[in-house]
Coordinates of C-alpha atoms and ligand atoms in Angstrom, one line a residue:
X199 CA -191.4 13.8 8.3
X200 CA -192.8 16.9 8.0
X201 CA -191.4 20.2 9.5
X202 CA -193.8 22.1 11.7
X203 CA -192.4 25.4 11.4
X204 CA -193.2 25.1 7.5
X205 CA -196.2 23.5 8.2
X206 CA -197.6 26.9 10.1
X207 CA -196.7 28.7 7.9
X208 CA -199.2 26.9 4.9
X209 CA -201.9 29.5 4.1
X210 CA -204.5 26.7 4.6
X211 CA -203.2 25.0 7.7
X212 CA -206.1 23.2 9.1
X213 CA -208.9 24.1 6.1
X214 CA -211.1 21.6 5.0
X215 CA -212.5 22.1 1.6
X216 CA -215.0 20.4 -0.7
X217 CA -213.8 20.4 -4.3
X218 CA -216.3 20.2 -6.5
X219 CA -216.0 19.7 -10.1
X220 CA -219.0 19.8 -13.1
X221 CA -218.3 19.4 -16.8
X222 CA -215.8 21.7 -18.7
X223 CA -212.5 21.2 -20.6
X224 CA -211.5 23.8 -17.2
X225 CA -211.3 20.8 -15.4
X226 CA -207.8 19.9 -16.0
X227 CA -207.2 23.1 -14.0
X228 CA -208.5 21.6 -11.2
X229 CA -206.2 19.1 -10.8
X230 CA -203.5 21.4 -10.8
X231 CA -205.7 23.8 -7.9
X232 CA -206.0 20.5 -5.8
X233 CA -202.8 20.4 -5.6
X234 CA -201.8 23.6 -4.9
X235 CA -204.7 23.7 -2.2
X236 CA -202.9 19.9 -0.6
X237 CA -199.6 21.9 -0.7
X238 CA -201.1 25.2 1.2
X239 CA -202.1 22.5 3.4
X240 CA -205.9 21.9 3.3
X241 CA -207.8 19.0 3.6
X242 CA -209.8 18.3 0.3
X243 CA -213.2 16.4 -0.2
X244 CA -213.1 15.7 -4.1
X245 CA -216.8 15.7 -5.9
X246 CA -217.2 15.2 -9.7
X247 CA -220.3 15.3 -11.2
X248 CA -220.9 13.1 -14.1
X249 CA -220.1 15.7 -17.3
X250 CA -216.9 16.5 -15.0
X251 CA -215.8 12.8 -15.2
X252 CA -215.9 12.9 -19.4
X253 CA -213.1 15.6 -18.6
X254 CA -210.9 14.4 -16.4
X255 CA -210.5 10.4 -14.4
X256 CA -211.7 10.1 -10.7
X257 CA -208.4 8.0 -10.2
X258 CA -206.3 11.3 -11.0
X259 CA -208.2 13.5 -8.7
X260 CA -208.1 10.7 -6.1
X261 CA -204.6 10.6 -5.8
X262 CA -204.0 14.3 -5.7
X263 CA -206.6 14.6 -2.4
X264 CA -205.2 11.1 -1.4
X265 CA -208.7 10.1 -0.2
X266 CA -212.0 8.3 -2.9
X267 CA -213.8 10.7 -5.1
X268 CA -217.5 11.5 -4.0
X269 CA -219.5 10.6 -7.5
X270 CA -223.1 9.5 -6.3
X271 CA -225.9 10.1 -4.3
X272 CA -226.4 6.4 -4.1
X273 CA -223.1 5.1 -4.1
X274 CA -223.2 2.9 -0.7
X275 CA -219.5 2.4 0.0
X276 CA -218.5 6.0 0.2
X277 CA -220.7 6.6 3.3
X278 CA -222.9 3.5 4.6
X279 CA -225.9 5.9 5.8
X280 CA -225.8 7.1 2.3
X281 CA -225.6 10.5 3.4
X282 CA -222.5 12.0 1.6
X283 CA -224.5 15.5 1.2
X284 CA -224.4 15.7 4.7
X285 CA -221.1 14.5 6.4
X286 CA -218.9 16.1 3.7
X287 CA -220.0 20.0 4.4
X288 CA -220.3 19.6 7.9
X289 CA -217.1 20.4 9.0
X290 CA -215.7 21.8 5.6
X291 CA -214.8 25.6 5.7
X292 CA -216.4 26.5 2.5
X293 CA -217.3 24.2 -1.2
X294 CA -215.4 25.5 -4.0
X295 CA -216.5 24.4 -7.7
X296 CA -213.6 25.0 -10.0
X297 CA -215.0 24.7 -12.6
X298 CA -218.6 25.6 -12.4
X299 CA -220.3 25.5 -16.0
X300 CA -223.2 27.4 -17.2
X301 CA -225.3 24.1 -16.4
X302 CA -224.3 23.5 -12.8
X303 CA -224.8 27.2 -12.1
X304 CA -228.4 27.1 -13.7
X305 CA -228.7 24.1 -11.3
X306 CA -227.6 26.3 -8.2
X307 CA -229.6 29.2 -9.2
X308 CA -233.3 26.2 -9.1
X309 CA -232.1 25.3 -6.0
X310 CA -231.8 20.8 -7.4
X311 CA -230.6 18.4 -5.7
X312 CA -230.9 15.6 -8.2
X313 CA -227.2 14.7 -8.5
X314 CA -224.9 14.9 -5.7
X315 CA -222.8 18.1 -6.2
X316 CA -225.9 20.4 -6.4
X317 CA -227.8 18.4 -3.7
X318 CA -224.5 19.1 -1.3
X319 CA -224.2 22.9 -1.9
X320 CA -228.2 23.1 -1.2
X321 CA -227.3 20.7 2.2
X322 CA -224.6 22.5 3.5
X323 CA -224.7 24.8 6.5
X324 CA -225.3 27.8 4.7
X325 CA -224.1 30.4 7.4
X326 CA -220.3 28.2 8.2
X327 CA -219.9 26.6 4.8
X328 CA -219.3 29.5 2.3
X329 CA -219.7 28.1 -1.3
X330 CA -217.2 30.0 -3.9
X331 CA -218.0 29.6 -7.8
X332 CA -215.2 29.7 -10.3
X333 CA -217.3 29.6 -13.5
X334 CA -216.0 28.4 -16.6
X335 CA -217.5 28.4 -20.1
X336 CA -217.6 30.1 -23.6
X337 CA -217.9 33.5 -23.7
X338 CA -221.5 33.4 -25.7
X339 CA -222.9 31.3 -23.0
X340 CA -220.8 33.6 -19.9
X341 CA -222.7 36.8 -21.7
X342 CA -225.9 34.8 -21.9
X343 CA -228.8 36.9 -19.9
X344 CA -229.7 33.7 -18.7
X345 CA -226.1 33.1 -17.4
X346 CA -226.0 36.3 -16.3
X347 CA -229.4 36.0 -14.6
X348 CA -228.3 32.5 -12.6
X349 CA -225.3 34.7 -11.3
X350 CA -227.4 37.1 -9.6
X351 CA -229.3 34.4 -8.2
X352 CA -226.7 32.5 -6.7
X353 CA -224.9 35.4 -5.7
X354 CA -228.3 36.7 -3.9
X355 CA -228.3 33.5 -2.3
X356 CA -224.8 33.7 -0.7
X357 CA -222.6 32.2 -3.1
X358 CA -219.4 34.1 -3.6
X359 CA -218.0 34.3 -7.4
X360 CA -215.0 34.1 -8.1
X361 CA -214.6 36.0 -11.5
X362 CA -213.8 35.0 -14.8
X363 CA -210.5 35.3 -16.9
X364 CA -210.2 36.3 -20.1
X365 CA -208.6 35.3 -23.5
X366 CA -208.5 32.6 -25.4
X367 CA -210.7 29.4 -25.0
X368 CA -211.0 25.9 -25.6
X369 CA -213.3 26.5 -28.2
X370 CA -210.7 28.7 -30.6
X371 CA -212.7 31.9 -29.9
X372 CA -211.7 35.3 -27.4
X373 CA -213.0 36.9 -24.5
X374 CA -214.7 36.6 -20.9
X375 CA -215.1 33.0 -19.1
X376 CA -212.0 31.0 -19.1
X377 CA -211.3 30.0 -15.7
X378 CA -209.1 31.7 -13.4
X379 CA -205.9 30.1 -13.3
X380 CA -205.2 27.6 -10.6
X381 CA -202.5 30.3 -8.5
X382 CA -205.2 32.9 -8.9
X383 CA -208.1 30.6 -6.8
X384 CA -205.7 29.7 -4.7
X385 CA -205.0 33.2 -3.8
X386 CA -208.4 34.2 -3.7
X387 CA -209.7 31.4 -1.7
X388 CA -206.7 32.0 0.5
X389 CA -207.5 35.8 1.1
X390 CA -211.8 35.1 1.2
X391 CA -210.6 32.3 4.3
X392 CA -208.5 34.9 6.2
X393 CA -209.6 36.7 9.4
X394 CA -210.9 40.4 8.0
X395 CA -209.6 43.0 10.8
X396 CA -209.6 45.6 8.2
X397 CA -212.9 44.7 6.5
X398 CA -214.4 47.8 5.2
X399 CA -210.8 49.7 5.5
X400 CA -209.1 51.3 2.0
X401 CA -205.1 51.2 2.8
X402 CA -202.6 52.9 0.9
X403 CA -199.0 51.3 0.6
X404 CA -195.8 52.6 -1.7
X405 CA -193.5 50.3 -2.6
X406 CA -190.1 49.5 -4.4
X407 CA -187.2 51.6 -4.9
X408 CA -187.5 55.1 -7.2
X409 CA -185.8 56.3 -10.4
X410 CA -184.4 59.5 -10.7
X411 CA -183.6 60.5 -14.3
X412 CA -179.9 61.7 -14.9
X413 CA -181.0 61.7 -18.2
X414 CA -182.3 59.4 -21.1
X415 CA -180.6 56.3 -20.0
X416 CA -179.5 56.6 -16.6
X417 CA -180.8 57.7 -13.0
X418 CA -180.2 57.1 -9.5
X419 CA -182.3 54.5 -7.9
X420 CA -181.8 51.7 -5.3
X421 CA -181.8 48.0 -4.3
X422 CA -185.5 48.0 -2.9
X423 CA -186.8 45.0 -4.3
X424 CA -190.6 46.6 -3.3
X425 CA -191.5 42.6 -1.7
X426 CA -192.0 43.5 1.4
X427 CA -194.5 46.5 0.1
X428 CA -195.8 44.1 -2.3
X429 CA -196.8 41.3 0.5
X430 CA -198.3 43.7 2.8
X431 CA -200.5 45.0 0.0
X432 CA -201.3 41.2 -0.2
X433 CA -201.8 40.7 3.4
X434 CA -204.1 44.0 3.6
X435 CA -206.4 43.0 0.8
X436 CA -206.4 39.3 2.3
X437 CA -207.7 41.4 5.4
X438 CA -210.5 42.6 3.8
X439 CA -209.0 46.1 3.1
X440 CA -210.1 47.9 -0.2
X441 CA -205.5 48.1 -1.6
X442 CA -203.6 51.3 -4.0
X443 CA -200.2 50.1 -4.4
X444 CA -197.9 52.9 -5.7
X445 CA -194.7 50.7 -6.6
X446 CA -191.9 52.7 -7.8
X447 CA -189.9 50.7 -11.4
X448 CA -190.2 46.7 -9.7
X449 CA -190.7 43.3 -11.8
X450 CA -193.4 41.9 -9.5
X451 CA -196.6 40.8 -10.2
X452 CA -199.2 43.0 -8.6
X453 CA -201.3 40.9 -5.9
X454 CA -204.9 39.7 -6.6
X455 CA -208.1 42.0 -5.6
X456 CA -204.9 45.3 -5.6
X457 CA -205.2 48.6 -7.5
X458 CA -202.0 49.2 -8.6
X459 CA -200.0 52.2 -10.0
X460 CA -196.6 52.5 -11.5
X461 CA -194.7 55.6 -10.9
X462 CA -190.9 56.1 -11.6
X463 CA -189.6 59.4 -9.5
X464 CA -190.0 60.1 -6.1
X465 CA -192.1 63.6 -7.6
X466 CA -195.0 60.9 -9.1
X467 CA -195.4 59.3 -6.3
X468 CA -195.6 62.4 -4.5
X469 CA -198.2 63.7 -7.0
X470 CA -199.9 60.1 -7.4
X471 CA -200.2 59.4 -3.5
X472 CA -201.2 62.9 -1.6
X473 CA -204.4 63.4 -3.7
X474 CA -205.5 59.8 -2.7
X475 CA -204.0 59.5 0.8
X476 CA -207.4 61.6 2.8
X477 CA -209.4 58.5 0.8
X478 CA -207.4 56.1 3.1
X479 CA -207.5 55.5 6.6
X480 CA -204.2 54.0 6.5
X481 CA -201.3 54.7 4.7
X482 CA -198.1 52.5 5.2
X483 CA -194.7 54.3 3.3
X484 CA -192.6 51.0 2.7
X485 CA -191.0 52.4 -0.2
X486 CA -187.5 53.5 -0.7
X487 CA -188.0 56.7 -1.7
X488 CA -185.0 58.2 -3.5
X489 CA -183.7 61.5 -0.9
X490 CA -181.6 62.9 -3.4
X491 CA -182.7 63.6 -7.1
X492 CA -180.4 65.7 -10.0
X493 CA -181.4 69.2 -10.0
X494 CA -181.7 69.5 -14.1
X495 CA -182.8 66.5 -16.5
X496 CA -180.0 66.1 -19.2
X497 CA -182.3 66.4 -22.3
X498 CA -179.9 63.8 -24.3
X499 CA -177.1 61.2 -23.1
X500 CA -174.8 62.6 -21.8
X501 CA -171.2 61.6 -23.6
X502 CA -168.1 60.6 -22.0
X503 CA -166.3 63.3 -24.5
X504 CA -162.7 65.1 -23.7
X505 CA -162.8 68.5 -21.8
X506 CA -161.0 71.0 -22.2
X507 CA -158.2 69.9 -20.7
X508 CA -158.4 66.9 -23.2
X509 CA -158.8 64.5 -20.8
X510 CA -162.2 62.6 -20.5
X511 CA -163.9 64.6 -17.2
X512 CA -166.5 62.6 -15.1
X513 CA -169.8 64.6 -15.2
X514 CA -171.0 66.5 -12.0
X515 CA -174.7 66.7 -11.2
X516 CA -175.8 69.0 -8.3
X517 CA -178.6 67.2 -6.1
X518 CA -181.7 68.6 -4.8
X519 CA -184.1 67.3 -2.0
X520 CA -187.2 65.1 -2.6
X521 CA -189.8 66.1 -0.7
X522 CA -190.5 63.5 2.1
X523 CA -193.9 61.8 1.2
X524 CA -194.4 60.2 4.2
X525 CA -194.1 63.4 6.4
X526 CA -196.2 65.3 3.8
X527 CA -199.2 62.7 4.4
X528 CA -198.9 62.4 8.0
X529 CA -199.0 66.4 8.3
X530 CA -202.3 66.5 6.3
X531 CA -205.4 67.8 8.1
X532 CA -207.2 64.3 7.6
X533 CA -204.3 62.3 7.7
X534 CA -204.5 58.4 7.7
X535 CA -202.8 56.3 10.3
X536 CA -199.5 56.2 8.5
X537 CA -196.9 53.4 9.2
X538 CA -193.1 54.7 7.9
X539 CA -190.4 52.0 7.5
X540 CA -187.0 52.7 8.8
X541 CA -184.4 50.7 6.7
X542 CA -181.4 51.3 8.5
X543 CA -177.7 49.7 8.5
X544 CA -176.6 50.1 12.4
X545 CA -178.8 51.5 15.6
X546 CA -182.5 50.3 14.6
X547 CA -184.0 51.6 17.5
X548 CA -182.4 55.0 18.1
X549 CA -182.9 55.8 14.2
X550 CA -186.2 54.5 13.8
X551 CA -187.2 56.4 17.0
X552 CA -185.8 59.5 15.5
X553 CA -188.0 59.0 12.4
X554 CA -191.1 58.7 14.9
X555 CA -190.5 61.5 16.3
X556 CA -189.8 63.6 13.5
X557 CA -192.3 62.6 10.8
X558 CA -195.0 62.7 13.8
X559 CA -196.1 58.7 13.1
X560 CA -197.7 56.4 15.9
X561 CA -195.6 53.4 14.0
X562 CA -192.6 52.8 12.2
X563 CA -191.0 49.5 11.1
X564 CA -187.8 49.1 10.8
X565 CA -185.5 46.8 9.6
X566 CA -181.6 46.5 8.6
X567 CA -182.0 47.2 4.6
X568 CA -178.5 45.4 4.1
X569 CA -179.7 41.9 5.2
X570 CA -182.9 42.1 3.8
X571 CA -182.6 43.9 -0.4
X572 CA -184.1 41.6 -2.1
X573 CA -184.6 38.3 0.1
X574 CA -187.7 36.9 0.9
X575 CA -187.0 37.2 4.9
X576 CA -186.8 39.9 6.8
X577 CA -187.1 40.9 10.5
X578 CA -189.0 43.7 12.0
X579 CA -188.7 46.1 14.7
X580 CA -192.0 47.9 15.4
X581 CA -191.3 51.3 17.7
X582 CA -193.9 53.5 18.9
X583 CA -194.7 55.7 21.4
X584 CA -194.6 53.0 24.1
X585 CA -191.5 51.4 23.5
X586 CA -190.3 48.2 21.2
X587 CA -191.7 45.3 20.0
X588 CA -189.4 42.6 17.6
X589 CA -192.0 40.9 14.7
X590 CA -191.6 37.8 14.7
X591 CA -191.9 37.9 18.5
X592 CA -189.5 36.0 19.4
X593 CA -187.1 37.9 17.5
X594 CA -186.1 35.8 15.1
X595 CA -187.0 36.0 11.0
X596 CA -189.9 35.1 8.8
X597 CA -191.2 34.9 5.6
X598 CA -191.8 38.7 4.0
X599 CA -195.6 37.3 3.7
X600 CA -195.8 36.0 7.2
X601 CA -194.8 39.2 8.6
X602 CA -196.9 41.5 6.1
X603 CA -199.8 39.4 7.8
X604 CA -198.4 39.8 11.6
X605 CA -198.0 43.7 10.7
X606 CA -201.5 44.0 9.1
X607 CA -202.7 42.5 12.1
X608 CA -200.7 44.4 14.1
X609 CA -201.4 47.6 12.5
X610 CA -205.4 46.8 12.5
X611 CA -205.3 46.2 16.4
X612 CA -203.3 49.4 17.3
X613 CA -206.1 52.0 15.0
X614 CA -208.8 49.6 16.6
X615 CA -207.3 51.0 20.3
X616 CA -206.4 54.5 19.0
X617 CA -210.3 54.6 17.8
X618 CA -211.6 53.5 20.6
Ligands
LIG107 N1 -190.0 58.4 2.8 C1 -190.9 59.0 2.0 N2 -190.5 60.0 1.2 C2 -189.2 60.3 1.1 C3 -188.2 59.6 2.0 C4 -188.7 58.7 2.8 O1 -192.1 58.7 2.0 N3 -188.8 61.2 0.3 C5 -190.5 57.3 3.8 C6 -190.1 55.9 3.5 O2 -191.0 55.3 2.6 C7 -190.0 55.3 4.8 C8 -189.6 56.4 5.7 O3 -190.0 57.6 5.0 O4 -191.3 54.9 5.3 C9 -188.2 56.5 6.1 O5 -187.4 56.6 5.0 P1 -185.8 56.7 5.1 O6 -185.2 57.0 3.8 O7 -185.3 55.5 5.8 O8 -185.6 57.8 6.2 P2 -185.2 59.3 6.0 O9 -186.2 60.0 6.8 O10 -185.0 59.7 4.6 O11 -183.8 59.4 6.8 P3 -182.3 58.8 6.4 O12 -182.2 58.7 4.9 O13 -181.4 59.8 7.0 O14 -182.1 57.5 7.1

């Protein structure tokens, strides 16, 4: 039996897509994405044309959407009106072709309808039925004018691309028009589905902990795994935000659509984030930014030799402040809306009020850092101005990217009101 609490939380609960597939050795990714897209919990209308079918068996495809393969126009037992073109887009949320060749694409950009793939993206209600292109081919034929050419067509039209990957292909040679990989689809099918509050917006997160050189081979730093920064960047570009993620030293992959850059010390992302931050209407400080840093570098490693006493002596390092980045942005003349996190170990409210109040922000988050270093649930306290609210509401804990998407949500509703 299936849970419902995991089953709202599928990025594409209650989607229906129309998978379609042309001809391209890509196609055994798109097994692989039809299952991913049947785990995030869409419904999916399989179409192969025939060149796909060379590539990879209806029966496989059949039992990964658990419903027949749409091959032909004239097939009579798929629908008996013999109108598949029509009844599979009406209700579907957008077509995706994963993978679209060169061929198929030169078919979209004519507008023909003379096998059923094509004639269903020119049937489908073009204003609720978004149709997403993953193309796949060599990289000759990608850099082809006329590829090229058929791009800007379809695009003009109102097809959405998807982008290309790069390395090697199929073919032994390097470069532009592998397909993206099955994860990466999924994400950005995922985000291009999702509700865009911050459409238009360009958001500015720090994330993870920083490293403050003691010298060489050692520094300070902290457990900030930089996830929770990490899925809000996620959730902001899934918003239709314009992402900079300044992640302080992390091993996570940066999110799809995100501009990201690394910085070490609390003093680069300093220098890295105030010149960008009056580019950004909102800026949200999730990062664990290091108070504390030593006040000279060590230029070599420092030795665990005898002192004079001839005992070994533990080194002493005297401390000097970081500035506060958060504070420093929100005191800017053109400051962004900027969101601080309060990652506290006892008296959430009362410290993350304090931080309000002091920093001069109209939201903080807070959480208690102890029970959430590292894991992938957290809960939230959002304080402002008018009082307290828990995230989830009823207090409980969610998924980090569930809540990135409650806060980004959150976040876009109360500069909507401040705006207005
Ligand atoms: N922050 C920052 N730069 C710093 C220190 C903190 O941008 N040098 C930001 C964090 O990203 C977070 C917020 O300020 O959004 C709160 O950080 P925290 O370290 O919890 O609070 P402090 O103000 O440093 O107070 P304390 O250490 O006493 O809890």
């Amino acid at each position: 039996m299936q849970d419902p609490a995991a089953a709202s939380l599928k990025d594409l609960a209650g989607k229906r897509l129309v998978l379609g597939l042309s001809g391209g050795i890509a196609c055994y990714k798109a097994a692989e994405l039809l299952r991913l897209f049947v785990k995030a919990g869409a419904e999916v209308q399989v179409v192969m044309t025939a060149a796909a079918q060379q590539f990879i068996t209806v029966a496989t495809m059949q039992a990964l959407s658990g419903r027949p393969v749409l091959t032909d126009t004239w097939d009579e037992s798929s629908t008996p009106d013999r109108m598949p073109h029509i009844h599979a887009t009406r209700a579907a949320d957008a077509i995706v072709v994963a993978p679209a060749s060169a061929d198929f694409i030169a078919r979209l950009a004519q507008g023909r309808a003379d096998e059923l793939l094509g004639l269903m993206c020119l049937a489908r209600p073009i204003e609720r039925c978004a149709l997403l292109v993953a193309p796949a081919m060599n990289r000759e034929m990608w850099s082809h004018p006329a590829t090229q050419r058929n791009l800007a067509q379809i695009t003009a039209d109102g097809a959405v691309l998807l982008g290309v990957g790069s390395g090697a292909q199929a073919c032994g040679e390097y470069g532009d028009g592998r397909m993206l990989e099955a994860a990466e689809l999924l994400d950005d099918v995922t985000a291009f589905l999702s509700p865009k509050p911050l459409a238009g917006d360009r958001v500015l997160i720090t994330a993870g902990p920083t490293f403050e050189a003691i010298d060489p081979v050692r520094g300070l730093t902290n457990r900030s795994s930089g996830k929770m920064g990490f899925a809000l960047a996620r959730a902001a570009r899934e918003a239709g935000a314009q992402v900079t993620l300044v992640a302080g030293p992390v091993h996570l992959p940066t999110p799809r659509g995100v501009t990201r850059l690394d910085v070490q010390s609390a003093e680069q992302m300093l220098k890295t984030v105030l010149p960008l931050a009056a580019d950004h209407g909102i800026f949200i400080a999730t990062a664990a930014v290091a108070d504390w840093r030593p006040k000279t570098l060590a230029p070599h490693k420092i030795k665990k030799e005898a002192g004079n006493s001839g005992k070994k002596e533990a080194p002493s390092f005297e401390l000097t402040e970081n500035t506060d980045i958060l504070a420093a942005v929100a005191a800017l003349p053109r400051a962004p809306f900027c969101v601080g996190f309060a990652a506290e170990s006892e008296n959430l409210a009362a410290h993350a009020r304090r931080k309000l109040e002091a920093k001069r922000l109209p939201l903080v988050v807070g959480n208690l850092g102890p029970q959430t270093f590292g894991r992938d649930e957290n809960a939230l306290l959002l304080v402002d101005a008018n009082g307290e609210q828990p995230l989830p509401a009823d207090g409980g804990s969610a998924d980090k990217l569930m809540l990135a998407r409650l806060l980004v949500a959150e976040i876009a509703r109360r500069r909507a009101s401040i705006r207005t």
